[in-house]
Amino acid sequence: MDRCSCNLNLLTSQTPLNPIFVTSSASFSNQPSIIGKPCRLFRSRNLNHPSVGYWELWGRRNSGRSGGRVVVMADKSKYPTTCNHLRHVESMATLPSGAGNISHLNAVILGEALASEENDHVFPSQHFSQQALVPSPDKYLEMYKRSIEDPAGFWSDIASHFYWKEKWGQQVYSENLDIRKGNINIEWFKGGVTNICYNCLDRNIDAGNGDKIAIYWEGNDPGFDATLTYSELLHKVCQLANYLKDIGVRKGDAVVIYLPMLMELPMAMLACSRIGAVHSVVFAGFSSESLAQRIIDCKPKVVITCNAVRRGSKVIQLKDIVDAALTESTQNGISVDACLTYENQLAMNRETTKWQEGRDIWWQDVVPKYPTTCAVEWVDAEDPLFLLYTSGSTGKPKGVLHTTGGYMVYTATTFKYAFDYKPSDIYWCTADCGWITGHSYVTYGPMLNGATVVVYEGAPNYPDPGRCWEIVDKYKVTIFYTAPTLVRSLMRDGNEYVTCYSRKSLRVLGSVGEPINPSAWRWFYNVVGDSRCPISDTWWQTETGGFMITPLPGAWPQKPGSATFPFFGVQPVIVDEKGIEIEGECSGYLCVKSSWPGAFRTLYGDHERYETTYFKAFPGYYFSGDGCSRDRDGYHWLTGRVDDVINVSGHRIGTAEVESALVSHPQCAEAAVVGVEHEVKGQGIYAFVTLVGGVPYSEELRKSLVLAVRNQIGAFAAPDKIHWAPGLPKTRSGKIMRRILRKIASKQFDELGDTSTLADPNVVDQLIALADC
C-alpha cells in the first residue's frame, strides 16, 4: 500500500481524534482535490486494532467524484479521559464517526448533502464550527467536566459577568434532592443581591447598546409592525413599573398578566421584575375558569390584559374572559381591585369594550403619564421572580415557582451556547410568553444577552403557510426556534410555501416542546434550513427553567430526533422502575442528580406536592416524568411522558415512538397516539392520523399505516384503531390536547371538559363525526 499524508481536518475538526498518517489501498485520482474538501463517510468497521479506523471516502469535485479506501491511524493516548460522571459522553472520544457499532452509518456535511436516512449523522460545517462558541467535543468536554466537578467555580465565573449589588456568600449553592434526608431544598447564589430587569436593560444600555433594537414586533396582519430599542423599552418598562408602585404593588406581591403577544407582554414582565413583584403570566387562550383558578391561588394585586386580539381572521375578546374570571374569583373570596387594560385598536376599540368603573383602567390613559425612570428594587437571588401554572388537565394547576439569581444565570447561559448566539443575530422564538419557553427564550434569556428579538402576534399560517418565512426574510432572522407541531403543520402544507422565500439569513434552527420525529427533523433541516443550519433540538421543562439536554450547534454531529448530550452542569441519569441507574445503551425513566441554577424551588403554597411529584418516586433524584433512551453512542432520545406510555400485553411503549413510526409513512402528515382499555391486552393503541393534503381515506392506506408501525417497532405496537383526523385538537401555542383525544377514543363525548384553549374547537366535532369511520 502507498502511504500518503492526508489532511482530514474536515472530518476531525469536530473531535479529539488525532490522526498520525493515512495509508491508502486505492489511490485517489487527482489526490490533491480530496485534501481538505468535503468528504462523505459511507461506512466504517472495526479492523480489530485499537487505534485504527477504516473509512471509505468520496471526495466531491466539480466533475464527477473520486474515492478510495483509507486507513486512519490515531494515537489513542491523546484521547481525552473521562470519569464516571462523563460516562454518557465517553463515546464522543471516537468522533467524528460516532458510529460505535451502528451499521450503515451515513455522515453528512451540512450544506453538502441531504440528511436522508434514519440513522444519519449530520455534521456542522467546518466554517460553522470554527466560528462557534463551543467548536468541538474537546471544548465541550473540558467545560462540561468542570461544570460537574467544580459547579461552584464554574457557575460563579459565569455569574460574575452580570451585575450584582452585593455578591453572594462563600457557599455558592446548597441542595438536598433526597427526600429521605429531609425537606427538598435548592439554593443558588443566596445572599447575592441583583435585579433581572436591570441586567436585561440597564446593563446593556450602559454597555453602549441603548440604540440597538430590542424588539421587532410583527402584527397579526401583514404591514402592521413596530420596533423598540433597548433605551425605548427601558423607558416604557419604567413608566409601567411606576404605575404599579403607585397603585400599591410592592415587592413580593403577585401580578397576573393575561396578554397576547404584544410588546406590552414582555414589557409587563420586566416592569414587575424591576420592582420585585412576582408576575404570573397566563396564556391568553385559557378559559375564564382556568384564569380564575390562577387568580384565586396567587391572589394578585392587579390583572393586566387587553380588550381583544386578532388571531388570524378571528377576534378574541380577552376582556370578556377576564371579567368572567374576576367575577368567579370574587365569588370565591378573592377580589382584585385593578384591571389594567391595553386598548388593542387593531382588534377592538374602547367604545365597544365592556367596562366596570372603579376597577378597570385603560393603559393608554395612565401609564404614559409616569416618569421614564424608576428605581430598581434589589432582591436576593432566592427571592421569587415568577409563578407559572401548569395547564391543570390532571388536577389543580401547579404553580411552578422560579427565583431570581440562578434562573437569570442559567437562562442567559443556555441561550448563549445552545443557539451559538452572536451579537449580530436576529432571534425569533415563536412561543407565547404564557408558557415557560416565552419566559426563558423570548424575554429573559435573549435580553440578558442583549439580543434583538422578533415578537409575532398572529398565527404562523396566516394569511398563508408562508408567513413564517416572510417574517424571516423581512427581519433577516438568523436563529429560528419553534415547536415540532408547527414544523409538521408547515411540512404538510407543502415545500412551495417555504422555497418561495429566501431564508438565506438563517444560521441556526431550534426545536422545543416535544420530541421531534426524524422525518420532521430532516424536513426542517433540508427544506427550511437548506441543508446548512444545525438544529438545536432542546429538551427541558417548565420546572427546569432552561435547556437540560441540547445540541451545541458547532460541537458535534447530530442524529435527527435526538436531543444529544446534557448541558453544562446537568447530570441526566436513566433509571429502571426500582430507581437503579442503568449504564450504556438503555431505556428507562429520565432523572437528574444534583441541582442546577435554573431549577424551580417549589410549587407555590404546596411544598409537599412538590416533593411528592418530583422527588419521591426516585429518592435522590429529580424525576422529570419523561422516558428516555440512550443509544450506544451516548445520545439521548426522549420518548415522551411516562404517563403517555401504553402497556400492551406487558410491553411498555411510548406513544411518541408509535407516532414517529406513523409519521414516517409518506402519506401521513401528523399523528397522535393514546392508550385505550382493551379486554385482552390491557391497553390498546389508538392512533389519530392526519394525512397529507389531497390524500383520500382508504382501507388500503389504513393497513399500510399499521404495517409501517409493525415494520419499524414490532407487531405488538401495531395500532388497534386508525382514526382519520382532518386536524388535531391543539392550543394556539401548538400543544396537542391529548386528554381530549383520550375521551374521544373512549367515546366519552360528554366528558371532554374545557375546549376553550383550542385554536379550532370545530376539530373536536369533526373527530367525533369520524369516530366510527
Short mmCIF file of N, CA and C in Angstrom, two decimals, residues 238-376:
data_model
loop_
_atom_site.label_atom_id
_atom_site.label_comp_id
_atom_site.label_asym_id
_atom_site.label_seq_id
_atom_site.Cartn_x
_atom_site.Cartn_y
_atom_site.Cartn_z
N CYS A 238 -40.18 51.38 32.77
CA CYS A 238 -40.16 52.22 33.97
C CYS A 238 -41.50 52.92 34.18
N GLN A 239 -42.14 53.37 33.10
CA GLN A 239 -43.45 54.01 33.25
C GLN A 239 -44.47 53.04 33.84
N LEU A 240 -44.49 51.81 33.33
CA LEU A 240 -45.43 50.82 33.86
C LEU A 240 -45.07 50.45 35.29
N ALA A 241 -43.79 50.32 35.58
CA ALA A 241 -43.35 49.99 36.93
C ALA A 241 -43.78 51.08 37.92
N ASN A 242 -43.64 52.34 37.51
CA ASN A 242 -44.06 53.45 38.38
C ASN A 242 -45.56 53.44 38.63
N TYR A 243 -46.34 53.10 37.58
CA TYR A 243 -47.79 53.00 37.76
C TYR A 243 -48.13 51.89 38.76
N LEU A 244 -47.50 50.73 38.61
CA LEU A 244 -47.78 49.61 39.51
C LEU A 244 -47.45 49.98 40.96
N LYS A 245 -46.34 50.65 41.16
CA LYS A 245 -46.00 51.08 42.52
C LYS A 245 -47.03 52.07 43.05
N ASP A 246 -47.52 52.94 42.16
CA ASP A 246 -48.46 53.98 42.58
C ASP A 246 -49.79 53.39 43.04
N ILE A 247 -50.17 52.23 42.50
CA ILE A 247 -51.45 51.62 42.92
C ILE A 247 -51.23 50.60 44.04
N GLY A 248 -50.02 50.58 44.58
CA GLY A 248 -49.79 49.78 45.78
C GLY A 248 -49.11 48.44 45.60
N VAL A 249 -48.60 48.14 44.40
CA VAL A 249 -47.89 46.88 44.18
C VAL A 249 -46.50 47.00 44.80
N ARG A 250 -46.14 46.06 45.64
CA ARG A 250 -44.86 46.09 46.34
C ARG A 250 -44.09 44.79 46.10
N LYS A 251 -42.87 44.79 46.56
CA LYS A 251 -42.01 43.61 46.45
C LYS A 251 -42.72 42.39 47.03
N GLY A 252 -42.75 41.31 46.26
CA GLY A 252 -43.38 40.07 46.69
C GLY A 252 -44.83 39.94 46.34
N ASP A 253 -45.50 41.05 45.93
CA ASP A 253 -46.90 40.97 45.51
C ASP A 253 -47.01 40.29 44.16
N ALA A 254 -48.12 39.60 43.93
CA ALA A 254 -48.36 38.92 42.66
C ALA A 254 -49.10 39.84 41.69
N VAL A 255 -48.74 39.72 40.41
CA VAL A 255 -49.42 40.42 39.32
C VAL A 255 -49.74 39.38 38.25
N VAL A 256 -51.01 39.25 37.89
CA VAL A 256 -51.40 38.33 36.82
C VAL A 256 -51.41 39.09 35.50
N ILE A 257 -50.76 38.50 34.49
CA ILE A 257 -50.68 39.11 33.16
C ILE A 257 -51.40 38.19 32.18
N TYR A 258 -52.45 38.70 31.55
CA TYR A 258 -53.24 37.92 30.60
C TYR A 258 -53.26 38.71 29.28
N LEU A 259 -52.16 38.63 28.56
CA LEU A 259 -51.97 39.42 27.34
C LEU A 259 -51.55 38.53 26.18
N PRO A 260 -51.92 38.92 24.96
CA PRO A 260 -51.39 38.22 23.78
C PRO A 260 -49.98 38.72 23.49
N MET A 261 -49.42 38.30 22.36
CA MET A 261 -48.03 38.63 22.05
C MET A 261 -47.90 40.04 21.48
N LEU A 262 -48.26 40.99 22.31
CA LEU A 262 -47.96 42.39 22.05
C LEU A 262 -46.62 42.71 22.73
N MET A 263 -46.00 43.83 22.36
CA MET A 263 -44.77 44.22 23.04
C MET A 263 -45.03 44.48 24.51
N GLU A 264 -46.27 44.78 24.84
CA GLU A 264 -46.62 45.07 26.22
C GLU A 264 -46.51 43.85 27.13
N LEU A 265 -46.47 42.65 26.56
CA LEU A 265 -46.35 41.45 27.40
C LEU A 265 -44.96 41.33 28.01
N PRO A 266 -43.89 41.25 27.22
CA PRO A 266 -42.56 41.24 27.87
C PRO A 266 -42.30 42.52 28.67
N MET A 267 -42.89 43.62 28.23
CA MET A 267 -42.75 44.88 28.96
C MET A 267 -43.32 44.75 30.37
N ALA A 268 -44.48 44.12 30.50
CA ALA A 268 -45.11 43.94 31.80
C ALA A 268 -44.30 43.00 32.68
N MET A 269 -43.75 41.95 32.09
CA MET A 269 -42.90 41.03 32.86
C MET A 269 -41.70 41.78 33.45
N LEU A 270 -41.05 42.58 32.63
CA LEU A 270 -39.87 43.31 33.06
C LEU A 270 -40.21 44.37 34.10
N ALA A 271 -41.37 45.00 33.95
CA ALA A 271 -41.79 46.02 34.92
C ALA A 271 -42.01 45.39 36.29
N CYS A 272 -42.63 44.21 36.31
CA CYS A 272 -42.82 43.51 37.59
C CYS A 272 -41.47 43.17 38.22
N SER A 273 -40.59 42.60 37.43
CA SER A 273 -39.29 42.20 37.99
C SER A 273 -38.49 43.41 38.46
N ARG A 274 -38.70 44.56 37.84
CA ARG A 274 -37.95 45.76 38.24
C ARG A 274 -38.30 46.19 39.66
N ILE A 275 -39.56 46.00 40.05
CA ILE A 275 -39.99 46.44 41.38
C ILE A 275 -40.12 45.28 42.37
N GLY A 276 -39.67 44.10 41.96
CA GLY A 276 -39.67 42.94 42.86
C GLY A 276 -41.01 42.25 42.98
N ALA A 277 -41.97 42.61 42.11
CA ALA A 277 -43.26 41.93 42.12
C ALA A 277 -43.12 40.58 41.41
N VAL A 278 -43.98 39.66 41.77
CA VAL A 278 -43.94 38.30 41.20
C VAL A 278 -44.98 38.21 40.10
N HIS A 279 -44.54 38.08 38.85
CA HIS A 279 -45.53 38.01 37.76
C HIS A 279 -45.96 36.57 37.52
N SER A 280 -47.22 36.45 37.15
CA SER A 280 -47.77 35.16 36.75
C SER A 280 -48.48 35.36 35.41
N VAL A 281 -47.80 35.00 34.34
CA VAL A 281 -48.36 35.15 33.00
C VAL A 281 -49.27 33.97 32.72
N VAL A 282 -50.49 34.26 32.32
CA VAL A 282 -51.46 33.23 31.95
C VAL A 282 -51.67 33.33 30.45
N PHE A 283 -51.46 32.22 29.76
CA PHE A 283 -51.62 32.19 28.30
C PHE A 283 -52.99 32.73 27.92
N ALA A 284 -53.01 33.71 27.01
CA ALA A 284 -54.26 34.37 26.62
C ALA A 284 -55.04 33.50 25.65
N GLY A 285 -55.33 32.31 26.09
CA GLY A 285 -56.09 31.33 25.35
C GLY A 285 -56.81 30.45 26.35
N PHE A 286 -56.42 30.59 27.62
CA PHE A 286 -57.10 29.86 28.67
C PHE A 286 -58.50 30.45 28.91
N SER A 287 -59.38 29.60 29.34
CA SER A 287 -60.76 30.00 29.61
C SER A 287 -60.84 30.85 30.88
N SER A 288 -62.00 31.44 31.10
CA SER A 288 -62.21 32.24 32.31
C SER A 288 -62.08 31.37 33.56
N GLU A 289 -62.53 30.10 33.49
CA GLU A 289 -62.41 29.20 34.64
C GLU A 289 -60.94 28.95 34.97
N SER A 290 -60.14 28.70 33.95
CA SER A 290 -58.72 28.45 34.18
C SER A 290 -58.03 29.69 34.72
N LEU A 291 -58.36 30.84 34.16
CA LEU A 291 -57.79 32.09 34.65
C LEU A 291 -58.20 32.34 36.10
N ALA A 292 -59.47 32.08 36.41
CA ALA A 292 -59.95 32.29 37.78
C ALA A 292 -59.21 31.39 38.77
N GLN A 293 -58.93 30.15 38.38
CA GLN A 293 -58.18 29.23 39.26
C GLN A 293 -56.84 29.85 39.66
N ARG A 294 -56.17 30.45 38.69
CA ARG A 294 -54.85 31.02 38.94
C ARG A 294 -54.94 32.29 39.78
N ILE A 295 -55.98 33.08 39.54
CA ILE A 295 -56.18 34.29 40.34
C ILE A 295 -56.47 33.92 41.79
N ILE A 296 -57.32 32.93 41.99
CA ILE A 296 -57.67 32.50 43.35
C ILE A 296 -56.44 31.98 44.08
N ASP A 297 -55.56 31.28 43.36
CA ASP A 297 -54.40 30.67 44.01
C ASP A 297 -53.35 31.69 44.41
N CYS A 298 -53.04 32.66 43.53
CA CYS A 298 -51.91 33.56 43.82
C CYS A 298 -52.34 34.93 44.37
N LYS A 299 -53.65 35.24 44.32
CA LYS A 299 -54.20 36.45 44.94
C LYS A 299 -53.47 37.72 44.48
N PRO A 300 -53.55 38.07 43.21
CA PRO A 300 -52.79 39.20 42.69
C PRO A 300 -53.37 40.56 43.12
N LYS A 301 -52.52 41.58 43.13
CA LYS A 301 -52.95 42.94 43.39
C LYS A 301 -53.63 43.55 42.16
N VAL A 302 -53.22 43.09 40.97
CA VAL A 302 -53.74 43.67 39.74
C VAL A 302 -53.70 42.61 38.64
N VAL A 303 -54.62 42.70 37.69
CA VAL A 303 -54.59 41.88 36.48
C VAL A 303 -54.34 42.81 35.30
N ILE A 304 -53.39 42.45 34.44
CA ILE A 304 -53.07 43.24 33.25
C ILE A 304 -53.55 42.46 32.03
N THR A 305 -54.33 43.12 31.18
CA THR A 305 -54.89 42.45 30.00
C THR A 305 -55.04 43.45 28.87
N CYS A 306 -55.69 43.04 27.80
CA CYS A 306 -56.09 43.96 26.74
C CYS A 306 -57.53 43.63 26.35
N ASN A 307 -58.15 44.54 25.60
CA ASN A 307 -59.58 44.33 25.34
C ASN A 307 -59.82 43.18 24.36
N ALA A 308 -58.95 43.00 23.36
CA ALA A 308 -59.17 41.94 22.38
C ALA A 308 -57.89 41.72 21.58
N VAL A 309 -57.87 40.65 20.83
CA VAL A 309 -56.74 40.35 19.96
C VAL A 309 -57.25 39.67 18.71
N ARG A 310 -56.57 39.92 17.61
CA ARG A 310 -56.87 39.20 16.36
C ARG A 310 -55.89 38.05 16.23
N ARG A 311 -56.46 36.90 16.00
CA ARG A 311 -55.64 35.70 15.78
C ARG A 311 -56.07 35.13 14.45
N GLY A 312 -55.27 35.37 13.41
CA GLY A 312 -55.73 35.04 12.07
C GLY A 312 -56.88 35.96 11.72
N SER A 313 -57.96 35.39 11.25
CA SER A 313 -59.14 36.20 10.89
C SER A 313 -60.12 36.33 12.05
N LYS A 314 -59.80 35.73 13.19
CA LYS A 314 -60.72 35.68 14.32
C LYS A 314 -60.37 36.73 15.36
N VAL A 315 -61.39 37.38 15.92
CA VAL A 315 -61.21 38.32 17.02
C VAL A 315 -61.58 37.63 18.33
N ILE A 316 -60.67 37.67 19.30
CA ILE A 316 -60.90 37.05 20.61
C ILE A 316 -61.02 38.16 21.64
N GLN A 317 -62.15 38.21 22.30
CA GLN A 317 -62.42 39.29 23.26
C GLN A 317 -61.89 38.89 24.63
N LEU A 318 -60.65 39.25 24.89
CA LEU A 318 -59.98 38.85 26.12
C LEU A 318 -60.59 39.50 27.35
N LYS A 319 -61.02 40.75 27.23
CA LYS A 319 -61.56 41.45 28.40
C LYS A 319 -62.80 40.74 28.93
N ASP A 320 -63.62 40.20 28.05
CA ASP A 320 -64.80 39.46 28.50
C ASP A 320 -64.39 38.24 29.32
N ILE A 321 -63.32 37.58 28.90
CA ILE A 321 -62.83 36.40 29.63
C ILE A 321 -62.32 36.81 31.01
N VAL A 322 -61.60 37.92 31.06
CA VAL A 322 -61.09 38.42 32.34
C VAL A 322 -62.24 38.82 33.25
N ASP A 323 -63.25 39.49 32.70
CA ASP A 323 -64.41 39.89 33.52
C ASP A 323 -65.06 38.68 34.18
N ALA A 324 -65.26 37.62 33.40
CA ALA A 324 -65.87 36.41 33.93
C ALA A 324 -64.99 35.78 35.01
N ALA A 325 -63.68 35.80 34.78
CA ALA A 325 -62.75 35.22 35.75
C ALA A 325 -62.76 36.02 37.05
N LEU A 326 -62.79 37.33 36.95
CA LEU A 326 -62.80 38.17 38.14
C LEU A 326 -64.11 38.01 38.92
N THR A 327 -65.20 37.80 38.21
CA THR A 327 -66.47 37.53 38.89
C THR A 327 -66.40 36.23 39.66
N GLU A 328 -65.85 35.19 39.03
CA GLU A 328 -65.73 33.89 39.68
C GLU A 328 -64.80 33.95 40.88
N SER A 329 -63.67 34.65 40.74
CA SER A 329 -62.73 34.73 41.85
C SER A 329 -63.33 35.50 43.03
N THR A 330 -64.12 36.54 42.73
CA THR A 330 -64.79 37.29 43.80
C THR A 330 -65.75 36.40 44.56
N GLN A 331 -66.46 35.55 43.82
CA GLN A 331 -67.39 34.63 44.46
C GLN A 331 -66.66 33.62 45.35
N ASN A 332 -65.37 33.44 45.09
CA ASN A 332 -64.56 32.53 45.89
C ASN A 332 -63.71 33.29 46.93
N GLY A 333 -64.06 34.55 47.17
CA GLY A 333 -63.43 35.31 48.23
C GLY A 333 -62.18 36.07 47.87
N ILE A 334 -61.80 36.08 46.57
CA ILE A 334 -60.59 36.79 46.15
C ILE A 334 -61.00 37.91 45.20
N SER A 335 -60.88 39.15 45.68
CA SER A 335 -61.24 40.32 44.86
C SER A 335 -59.97 41.00 44.37
N VAL A 336 -60.00 41.47 43.13
CA VAL A 336 -58.89 42.20 42.54
C VAL A 336 -59.36 43.63 42.32
N ASP A 337 -58.60 44.58 42.83
CA ASP A 337 -59.04 45.97 42.82
C ASP A 337 -58.80 46.68 41.49
N ALA A 338 -57.84 46.21 40.71
CA ALA A 338 -57.48 46.93 39.49
C ALA A 338 -57.31 45.97 38.32
N CYS A 339 -57.86 46.35 37.17
CA CYS A 339 -57.69 45.60 35.92
C CYS A 339 -57.17 46.59 34.88
N LEU A 340 -55.86 46.58 34.67
CA LEU A 340 -55.23 47.48 33.70
C LEU A 340 -55.41 46.89 32.32
N THR A 341 -56.06 47.63 31.42
CA THR A 341 -56.45 47.10 30.11
C THR A 341 -55.82 47.90 28.98
N TYR A 342 -55.06 47.22 28.14
CA TYR A 342 -54.46 47.86 26.98
C TYR A 342 -55.46 47.87 25.84
N GLU A 343 -55.64 49.04 25.23
CA GLU A 343 -56.56 49.14 24.10
C GLU A 343 -55.84 48.70 22.82
N ASN A 344 -56.17 47.52 22.36
CA ASN A 344 -55.57 46.98 21.13
C ASN A 344 -56.45 47.38 19.96
N GLN A 345 -56.20 48.55 19.41
CA GLN A 345 -57.09 49.15 18.42
C GLN A 345 -57.19 48.34 17.13
N LEU A 346 -56.18 47.52 16.85
CA LEU A 346 -56.24 46.70 15.64
C LEU A 346 -57.27 45.59 15.75
N ALA A 347 -57.71 45.30 16.97
CA ALA A 347 -58.70 44.24 17.17
C ALA A 347 -60.05 44.77 17.61
N MET A 348 -60.06 45.86 18.42
CA MET A 348 -61.32 46.31 19.00
C MET A 348 -61.11 47.70 19.62
N ASN A 349 -62.05 48.59 19.42
CA ASN A 349 -61.91 49.91 20.03
C ASN A 349 -62.53 49.93 21.42
N ARG A 350 -62.21 50.97 22.17
CA ARG A 350 -62.65 51.01 23.57
C ARG A 350 -64.15 51.23 23.71
N GLU A 351 -64.75 51.85 22.71
CA GLU A 351 -66.18 52.14 22.82
C GLU A 351 -67.02 50.88 22.91
N THR A 352 -66.56 49.80 22.32
CA THR A 352 -67.34 48.56 22.32
C THR A 352 -66.85 47.58 23.39
N THR A 353 -65.92 48.03 24.24
CA THR A 353 -65.38 47.18 25.29
C THR A 353 -66.21 47.30 26.56
N LYS A 354 -66.60 46.17 27.12
CA LYS A 354 -67.35 46.19 28.39
C LYS A 354 -66.45 46.74 29.49
N TRP A 355 -67.06 47.50 30.41
CA TRP A 355 -66.25 48.26 31.37
C TRP A 355 -66.89 48.28 32.74
N GLN A 356 -66.04 48.15 33.77
CA GLN A 356 -66.53 48.29 35.15
C GLN A 356 -65.80 49.46 35.79
N GLU A 357 -66.52 50.55 35.98
CA GLU A 357 -65.93 51.75 36.55
C GLU A 357 -65.41 51.47 37.96
N GLY A 358 -64.28 52.09 38.27
CA GLY A 358 -63.67 51.93 39.58
C GLY A 358 -62.68 50.79 39.65
N ARG A 359 -62.79 49.83 38.75
CA ARG A 359 -61.84 48.71 38.72
C ARG A 359 -61.00 48.72 37.45
N ASP A 360 -61.63 48.98 36.31
CA ASP A 360 -60.95 48.90 35.02
C ASP A 360 -60.28 50.22 34.67
N ILE A 361 -59.06 50.15 34.18
CA ILE A 361 -58.28 51.33 33.80
C ILE A 361 -57.66 51.10 32.44
N TRP A 362 -57.76 52.10 31.55
CA TRP A 362 -57.12 52.00 30.25
C TRP A 362 -55.63 52.28 30.40
N TRP A 363 -54.82 51.39 29.91
CA TRP A 363 -53.35 51.52 29.94
C TRP A 363 -52.94 52.87 29.35
N GLN A 364 -53.45 53.16 28.15
CA GLN A 364 -53.02 54.37 27.44
C GLN A 364 -53.40 55.65 28.18
N ASP A 365 -54.38 55.59 29.08
CA ASP A 365 -54.80 56.78 29.80
C ASP A 365 -53.91 57.10 30.99
N VAL A 366 -53.21 56.12 31.53
CA VAL A 366 -52.46 56.36 32.76
C VAL A 366 -50.96 56.10 32.65
N VAL A 367 -50.54 55.00 32.04
CA VAL A 367 -49.13 54.61 32.05
C VAL A 367 -48.22 55.65 31.41
N PRO A 368 -48.57 56.22 30.23
CA PRO A 368 -47.65 57.18 29.60
C PRO A 368 -47.42 58.45 30.41
N LYS A 369 -48.21 58.71 31.43
CA LYS A 369 -48.05 59.92 32.24
C LYS A 369 -46.96 59.79 33.29
N TYR A 370 -46.46 58.58 33.51
CA TYR A 370 -45.48 58.37 34.57
C TYR A 370 -44.05 58.60 34.07
N PRO A 371 -43.13 58.89 34.99
CA PRO A 371 -41.73 59.15 34.61
C PRO A 371 -41.11 57.94 33.91
N THR A 372 -40.11 58.22 33.07
CA THR A 372 -39.43 57.17 32.30
C THR A 372 -38.22 56.61 33.05
N THR A 373 -38.07 56.98 34.30
CA THR A 373 -37.05 56.35 35.14
C THR A 373 -37.73 55.79 36.39
N CYS A 374 -37.23 54.68 36.85
CA CYS A 374 -37.81 54.03 38.02
C CYS A 374 -36.70 53.34 38.80
N ALA A 375 -36.63 53.62 40.07
CA ALA A 375 -35.61 53.00 40.91
C ALA A 375 -35.78 51.48 40.92
N VAL A 376 -34.65 50.80 40.95
CA VAL A 376 -34.63 49.33 40.95
C VAL A 376 -34.85 48.81 42.36
#
